Short mmCIF file of C-alpha atoms and ligand atoms in Angstrom, two decimals:
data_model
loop_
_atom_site.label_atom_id
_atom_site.label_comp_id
_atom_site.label_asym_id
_atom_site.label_seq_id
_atom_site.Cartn_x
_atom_site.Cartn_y
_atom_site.Cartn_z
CA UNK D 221 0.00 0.00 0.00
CA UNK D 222 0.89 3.55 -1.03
CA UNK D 223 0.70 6.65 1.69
CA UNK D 224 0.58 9.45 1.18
CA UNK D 225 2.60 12.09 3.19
CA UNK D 226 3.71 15.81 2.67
CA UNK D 227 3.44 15.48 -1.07
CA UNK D 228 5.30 11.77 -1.05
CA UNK D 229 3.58 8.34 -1.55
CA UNK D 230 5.12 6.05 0.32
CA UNK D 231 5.39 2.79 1.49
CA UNK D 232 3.57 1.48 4.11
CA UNK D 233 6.35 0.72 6.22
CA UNK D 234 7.90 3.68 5.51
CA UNK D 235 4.53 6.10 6.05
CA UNK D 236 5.23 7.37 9.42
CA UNK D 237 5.67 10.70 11.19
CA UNK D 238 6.62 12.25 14.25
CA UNK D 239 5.99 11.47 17.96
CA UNK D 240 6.42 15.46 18.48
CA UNK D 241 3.25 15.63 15.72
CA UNK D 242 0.49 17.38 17.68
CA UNK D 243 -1.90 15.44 16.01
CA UNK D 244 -1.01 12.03 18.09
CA UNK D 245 0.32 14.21 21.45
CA UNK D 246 -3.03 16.11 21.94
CA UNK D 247 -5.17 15.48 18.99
CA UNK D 248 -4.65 18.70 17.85
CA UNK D 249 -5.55 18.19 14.01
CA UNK D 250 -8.59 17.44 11.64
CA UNK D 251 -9.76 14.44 9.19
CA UNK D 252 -12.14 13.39 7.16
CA UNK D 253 -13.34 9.98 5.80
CA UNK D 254 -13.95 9.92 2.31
CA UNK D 255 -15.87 6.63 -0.03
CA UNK D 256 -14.91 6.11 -3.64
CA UNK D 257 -17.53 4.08 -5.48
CA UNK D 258 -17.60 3.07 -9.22
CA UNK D 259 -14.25 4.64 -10.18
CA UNK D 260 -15.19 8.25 -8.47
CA UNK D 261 -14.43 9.81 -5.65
CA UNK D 262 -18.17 10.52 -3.89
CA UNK D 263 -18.61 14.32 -2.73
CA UNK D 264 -14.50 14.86 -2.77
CA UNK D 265 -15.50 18.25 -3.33
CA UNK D 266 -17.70 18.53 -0.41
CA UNK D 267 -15.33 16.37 2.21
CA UNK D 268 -12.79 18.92 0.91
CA UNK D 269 -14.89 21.77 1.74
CA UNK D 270 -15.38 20.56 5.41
CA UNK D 271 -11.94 19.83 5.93
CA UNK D 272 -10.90 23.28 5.38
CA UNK D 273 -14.06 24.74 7.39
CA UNK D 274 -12.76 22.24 10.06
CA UNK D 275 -9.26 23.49 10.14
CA UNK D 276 -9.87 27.63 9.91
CA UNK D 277 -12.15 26.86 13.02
CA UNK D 278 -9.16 25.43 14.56
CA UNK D 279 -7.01 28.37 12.80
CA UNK D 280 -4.60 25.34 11.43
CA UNK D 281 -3.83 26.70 8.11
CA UNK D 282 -3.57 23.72 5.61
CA UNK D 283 -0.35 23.73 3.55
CA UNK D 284 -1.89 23.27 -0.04
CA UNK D 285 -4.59 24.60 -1.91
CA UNK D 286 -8.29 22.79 -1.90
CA UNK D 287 -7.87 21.81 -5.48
CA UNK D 288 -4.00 20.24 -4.94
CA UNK D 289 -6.01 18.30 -1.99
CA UNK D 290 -8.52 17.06 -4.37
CA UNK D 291 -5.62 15.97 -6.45
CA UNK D 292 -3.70 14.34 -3.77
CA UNK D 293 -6.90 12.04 -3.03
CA UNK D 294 -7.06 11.22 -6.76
CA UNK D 295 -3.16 9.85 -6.89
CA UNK D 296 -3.38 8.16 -3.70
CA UNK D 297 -6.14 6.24 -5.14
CA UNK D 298 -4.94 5.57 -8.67
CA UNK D 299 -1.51 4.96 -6.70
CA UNK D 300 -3.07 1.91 -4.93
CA UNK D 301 -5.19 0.83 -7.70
CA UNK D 302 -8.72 1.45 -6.05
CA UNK D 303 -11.98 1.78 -7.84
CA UNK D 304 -13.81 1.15 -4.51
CA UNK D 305 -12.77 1.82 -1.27
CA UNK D 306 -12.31 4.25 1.40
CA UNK D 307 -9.97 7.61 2.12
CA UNK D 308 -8.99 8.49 5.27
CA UNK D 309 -7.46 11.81 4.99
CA UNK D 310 -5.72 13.64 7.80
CA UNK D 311 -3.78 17.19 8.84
CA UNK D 312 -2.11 17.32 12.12
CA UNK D 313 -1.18 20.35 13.67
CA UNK D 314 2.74 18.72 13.02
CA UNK D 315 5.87 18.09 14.72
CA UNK D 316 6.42 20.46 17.56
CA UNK D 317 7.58 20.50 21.19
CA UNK D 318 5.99 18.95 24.21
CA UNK D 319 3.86 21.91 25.21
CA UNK D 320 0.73 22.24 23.58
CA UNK D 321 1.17 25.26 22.29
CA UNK D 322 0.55 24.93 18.51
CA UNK D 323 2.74 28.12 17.25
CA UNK D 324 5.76 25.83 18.09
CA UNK D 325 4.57 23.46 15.02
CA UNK D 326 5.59 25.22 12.26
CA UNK D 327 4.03 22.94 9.59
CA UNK D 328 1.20 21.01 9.59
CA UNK D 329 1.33 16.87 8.07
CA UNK D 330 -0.85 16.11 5.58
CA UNK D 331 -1.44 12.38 5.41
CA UNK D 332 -3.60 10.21 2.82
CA UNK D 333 -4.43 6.70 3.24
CA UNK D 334 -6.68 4.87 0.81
CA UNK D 335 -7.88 1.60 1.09
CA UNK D 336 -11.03 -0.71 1.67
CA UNK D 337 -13.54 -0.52 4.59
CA UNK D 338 -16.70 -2.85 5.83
CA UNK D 339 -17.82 -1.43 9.03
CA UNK D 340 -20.82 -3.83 10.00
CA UNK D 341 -21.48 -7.43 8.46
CA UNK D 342 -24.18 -7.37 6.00
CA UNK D 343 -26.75 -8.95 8.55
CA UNK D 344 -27.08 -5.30 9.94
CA UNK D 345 -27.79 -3.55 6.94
CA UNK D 346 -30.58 -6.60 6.05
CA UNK D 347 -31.66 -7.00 9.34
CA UNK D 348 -31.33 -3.57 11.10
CA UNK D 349 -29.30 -2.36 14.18
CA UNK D 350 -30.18 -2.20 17.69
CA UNK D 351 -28.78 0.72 19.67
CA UNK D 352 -29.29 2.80 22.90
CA UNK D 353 -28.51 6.12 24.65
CA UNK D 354 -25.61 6.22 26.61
CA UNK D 355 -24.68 8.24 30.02
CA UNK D 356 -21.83 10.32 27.53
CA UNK D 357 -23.06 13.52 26.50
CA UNK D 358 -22.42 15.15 23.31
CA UNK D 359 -19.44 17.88 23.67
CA UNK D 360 -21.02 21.47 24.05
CA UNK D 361 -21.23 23.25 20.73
CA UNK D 362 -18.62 25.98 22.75
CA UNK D 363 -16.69 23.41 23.62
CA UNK D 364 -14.92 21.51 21.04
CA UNK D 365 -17.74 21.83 18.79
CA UNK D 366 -19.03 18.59 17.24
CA UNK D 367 -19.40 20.45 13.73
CA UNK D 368 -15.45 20.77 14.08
CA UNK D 369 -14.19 17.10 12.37
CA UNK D 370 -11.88 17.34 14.67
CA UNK D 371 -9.06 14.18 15.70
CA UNK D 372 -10.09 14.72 19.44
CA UNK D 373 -12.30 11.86 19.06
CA UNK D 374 -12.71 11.06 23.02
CA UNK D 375 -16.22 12.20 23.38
CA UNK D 376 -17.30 9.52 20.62
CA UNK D 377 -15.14 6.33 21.80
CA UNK D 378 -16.24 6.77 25.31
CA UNK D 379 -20.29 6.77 23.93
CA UNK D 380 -18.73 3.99 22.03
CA UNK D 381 -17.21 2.29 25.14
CA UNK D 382 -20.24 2.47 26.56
CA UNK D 383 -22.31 0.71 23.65
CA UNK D 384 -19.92 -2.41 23.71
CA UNK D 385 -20.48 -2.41 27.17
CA UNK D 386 -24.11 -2.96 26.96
CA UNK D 387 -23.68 -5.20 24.03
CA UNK D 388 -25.09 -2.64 20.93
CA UNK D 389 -23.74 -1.90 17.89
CA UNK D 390 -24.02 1.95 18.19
CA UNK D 391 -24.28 4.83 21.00
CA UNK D 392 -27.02 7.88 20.36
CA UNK D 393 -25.44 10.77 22.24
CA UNK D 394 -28.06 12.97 23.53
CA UNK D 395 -26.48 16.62 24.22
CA UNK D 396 -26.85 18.25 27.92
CA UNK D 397 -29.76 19.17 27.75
CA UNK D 398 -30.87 15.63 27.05
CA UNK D 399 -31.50 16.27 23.33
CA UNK D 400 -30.72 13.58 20.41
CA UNK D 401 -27.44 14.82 18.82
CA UNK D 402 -26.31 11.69 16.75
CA UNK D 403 -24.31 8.99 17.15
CA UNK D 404 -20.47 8.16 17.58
CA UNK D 405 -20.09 8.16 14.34
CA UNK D 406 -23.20 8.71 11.93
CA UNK D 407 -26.02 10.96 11.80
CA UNK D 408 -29.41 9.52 13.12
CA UNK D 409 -33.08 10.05 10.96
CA UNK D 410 -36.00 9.11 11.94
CA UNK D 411 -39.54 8.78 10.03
CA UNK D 412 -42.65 9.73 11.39
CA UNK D 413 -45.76 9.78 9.36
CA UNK D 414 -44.09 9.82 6.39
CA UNK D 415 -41.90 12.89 7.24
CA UNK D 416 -38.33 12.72 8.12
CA UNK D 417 -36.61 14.28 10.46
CA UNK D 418 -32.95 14.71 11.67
CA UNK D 419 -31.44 16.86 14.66
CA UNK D 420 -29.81 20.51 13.57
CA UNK D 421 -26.15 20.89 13.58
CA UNK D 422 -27.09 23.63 16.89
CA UNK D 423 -28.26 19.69 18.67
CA UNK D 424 -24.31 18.81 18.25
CA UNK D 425 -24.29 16.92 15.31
CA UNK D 426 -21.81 16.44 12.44
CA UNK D 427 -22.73 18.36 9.24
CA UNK D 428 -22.64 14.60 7.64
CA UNK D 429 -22.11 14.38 3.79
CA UNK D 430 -24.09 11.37 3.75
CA UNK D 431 -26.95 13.18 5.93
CA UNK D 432 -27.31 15.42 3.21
CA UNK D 433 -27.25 13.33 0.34
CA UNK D 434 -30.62 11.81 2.08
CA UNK D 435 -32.04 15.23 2.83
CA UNK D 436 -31.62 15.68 -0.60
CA UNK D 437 -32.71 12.28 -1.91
CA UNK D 438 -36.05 12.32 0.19
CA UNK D 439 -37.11 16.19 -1.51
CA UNK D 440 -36.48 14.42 -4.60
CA UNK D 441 -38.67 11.82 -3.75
CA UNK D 442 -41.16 14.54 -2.64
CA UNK D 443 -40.22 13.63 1.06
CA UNK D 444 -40.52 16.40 3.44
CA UNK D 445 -37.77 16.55 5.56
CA UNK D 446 -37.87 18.61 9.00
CA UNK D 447 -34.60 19.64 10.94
CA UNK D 448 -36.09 19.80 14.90
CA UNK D 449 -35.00 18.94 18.46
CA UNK D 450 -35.52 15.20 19.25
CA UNK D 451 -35.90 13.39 22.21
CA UNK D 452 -35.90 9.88 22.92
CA UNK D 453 -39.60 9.86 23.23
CA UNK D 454 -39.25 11.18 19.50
CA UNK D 455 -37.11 8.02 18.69
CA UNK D 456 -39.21 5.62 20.69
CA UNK D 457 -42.21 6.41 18.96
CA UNK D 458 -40.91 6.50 15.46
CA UNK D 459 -42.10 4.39 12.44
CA UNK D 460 -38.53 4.05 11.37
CA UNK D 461 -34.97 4.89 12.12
CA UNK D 462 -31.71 4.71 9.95
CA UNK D 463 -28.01 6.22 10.66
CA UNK D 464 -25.83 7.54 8.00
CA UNK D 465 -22.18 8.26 7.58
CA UNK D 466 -19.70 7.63 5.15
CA UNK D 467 -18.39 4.64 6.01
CA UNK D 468 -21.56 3.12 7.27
CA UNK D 469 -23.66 4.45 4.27
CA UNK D 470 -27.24 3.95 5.46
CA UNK D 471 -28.20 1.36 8.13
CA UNK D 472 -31.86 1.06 9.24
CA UNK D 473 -32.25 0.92 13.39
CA UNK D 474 -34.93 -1.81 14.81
CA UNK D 475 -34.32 -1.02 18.02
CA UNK D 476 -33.90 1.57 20.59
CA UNK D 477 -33.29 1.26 24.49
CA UNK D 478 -35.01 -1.71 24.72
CA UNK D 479 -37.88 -0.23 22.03
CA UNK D 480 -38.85 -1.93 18.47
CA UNK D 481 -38.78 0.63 16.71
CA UNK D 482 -42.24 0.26 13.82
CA UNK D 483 -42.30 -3.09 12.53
CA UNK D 484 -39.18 -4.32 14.44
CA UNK D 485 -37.70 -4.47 10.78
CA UNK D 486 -36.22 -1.99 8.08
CA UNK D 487 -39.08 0.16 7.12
CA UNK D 488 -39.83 0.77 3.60
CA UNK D 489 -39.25 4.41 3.12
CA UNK D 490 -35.97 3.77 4.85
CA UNK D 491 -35.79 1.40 1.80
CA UNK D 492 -36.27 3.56 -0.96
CA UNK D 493 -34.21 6.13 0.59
CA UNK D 494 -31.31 4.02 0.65
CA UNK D 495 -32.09 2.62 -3.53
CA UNK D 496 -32.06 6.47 -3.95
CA UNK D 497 -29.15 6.87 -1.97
CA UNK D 498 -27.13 4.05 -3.92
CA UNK D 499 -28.10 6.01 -7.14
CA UNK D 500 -26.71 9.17 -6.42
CA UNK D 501 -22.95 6.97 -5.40
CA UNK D 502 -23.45 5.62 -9.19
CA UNK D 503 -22.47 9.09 -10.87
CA UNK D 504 -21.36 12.01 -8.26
CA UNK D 505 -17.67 12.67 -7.54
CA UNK D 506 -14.17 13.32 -9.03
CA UNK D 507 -13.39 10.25 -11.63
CA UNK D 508 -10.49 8.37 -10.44
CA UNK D 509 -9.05 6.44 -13.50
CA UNK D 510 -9.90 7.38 -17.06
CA UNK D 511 -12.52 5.55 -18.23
N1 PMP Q 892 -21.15 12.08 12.99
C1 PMP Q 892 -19.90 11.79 13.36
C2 PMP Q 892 -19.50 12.00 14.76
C3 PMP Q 892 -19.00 11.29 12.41
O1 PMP Q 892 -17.75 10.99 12.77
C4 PMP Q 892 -19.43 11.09 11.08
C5 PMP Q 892 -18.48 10.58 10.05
N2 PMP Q 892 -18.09 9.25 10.25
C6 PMP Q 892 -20.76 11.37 10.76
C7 PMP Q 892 -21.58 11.89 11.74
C8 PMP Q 892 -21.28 11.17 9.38
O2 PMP Q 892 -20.74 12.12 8.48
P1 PMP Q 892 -20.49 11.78 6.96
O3 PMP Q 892 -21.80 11.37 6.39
O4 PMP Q 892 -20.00 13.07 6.37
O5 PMP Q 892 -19.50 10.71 6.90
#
């Protein structure tokens, strides 16, 4: 496998940076996770976008220009080989001194890895999840705020933690004052009525790629889609539930808390969300080989 680093793809073995980088000393850095499908790259542009929002909130100014990025995904891909797959792409602050002061890092690491990625055996997506709230909250939006893609990841794997704990597959993070935000790592949606409806970014959710390809699949479909606090009573009594994210795609919920959630099985607007969904990863994004 090729990575890429600081303009270089390398080796696998030889892919490795500093244990001064700021990234792995304080997680002082952003990423993003990025799908290709069909010999594209799915929403580069848009993963690209957030990265950059993600690092001027952080004021972490990003060594190359939005476009080179794009570029760099594109050769790390074609590098490798990969049609399909996954990109995890990732700036640290850099190499600086052990102090967490970040104007001792003088220049940020870019780093590119591309490869494959199955986060939950296929019985999930047929079958649907079953998840539950956990004590965690979400971060406050002043905090580190969860729009921030941030590689302080601690909030999430502790919600995480938790869910392995109690034997699910998935935490919901409620924020502090008890509303849904999403989970560790997805959005959450859930159908009521034949309406959909996902938490606002203000709730402490991610501004997920994925959650708006299915915002903008469902007014397509002629689906109207609402943007409201949730609370678990909310999820309890909803006719269906799905997560999205980028590596997850879409996966329908069946259960919540101890809840069936509508039939106890994928519902069928879920469904045709997610055929709509698969169309749009059929022709959107940056073409990876020449075809
Ligand atoms: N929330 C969190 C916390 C995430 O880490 C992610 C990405 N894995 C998402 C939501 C989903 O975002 P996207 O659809 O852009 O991958």
């Amino acid at each position: 496998m090729k990575v890429y680093i600081d303009g270089q793809l390398r080796d696998e073995a030889d892919a490795t940076i500093s244990v001064f980088d700021h990234g792995l000393l304080y997680g002082d850095g952003v990423f993003e996770g990025i799908r290709m499908y069909h010999n594209r790259i799915f929403k580069l542009r848009e993963h690209i976008e957030r990265l950059y929002w993600s690092a001027k909130a952080i004021l972490l100014e990003i060594p190359m220009t939005p476009e080179q990025m794009m570029e760099a995904c594109l050769e790390t891909c074609r590098a490798n080989g990969l049609r399909e797959g996954y990109i995890r792409l990732i700036v640290t602050r850099g190499k600086g001194t052990l102090g967490l002061d970040p104007r001792r890092c003088p220049k940020p690491s870019v780093i590119i890895i591309a490869a494959t990625i199955q986060l939950y055996p296929e019985s999930v997506y047929q079958d649907g999840m079953t998840i539950a709230t956990v004590p965690t909250t979400r971060m406050l939006v002043n905090s580190v705020n969860p729009a921030i893609k941030s590689l302080n990841y601690l909030n999430n794997i502790l919600a995480r933690i938790e869910a392995n704990l109690i034997g699910v597959e998935e935490a919901i993070m409620l924020n502090t004052e008890g509303y849904v935000a999403e989970c560790t790592g997805d959005n959450i949606f859930i159908i009521q009525k034949g309406k959909l409806y996902t938490p606002p970014l203000s709730a402490g959710a991610l501004y997920g790629i994925t959650r708006n390809t299915v915002i903008d699949c469902a007014k397509h479909m002629g689906i109207e889609v609402g943007e409201p606090n949730l609370t678990r009573y909310d999820l309890y009594t909803a006719d269906e539930m799905f997560l999205t994210g980028t590596a997850a795609e879409m996966v329908p919920v069946v259960k919540v808390d101890g809840r069936v959630i509508g039939q106890g099985k994928p519902g069928p607007i879920t469904g045709k969300l997610l055929a709509a969904f698969r169309g749009v990863t059929r022709h959107d994004g940056e073409l990876i080989f020449k075809e």
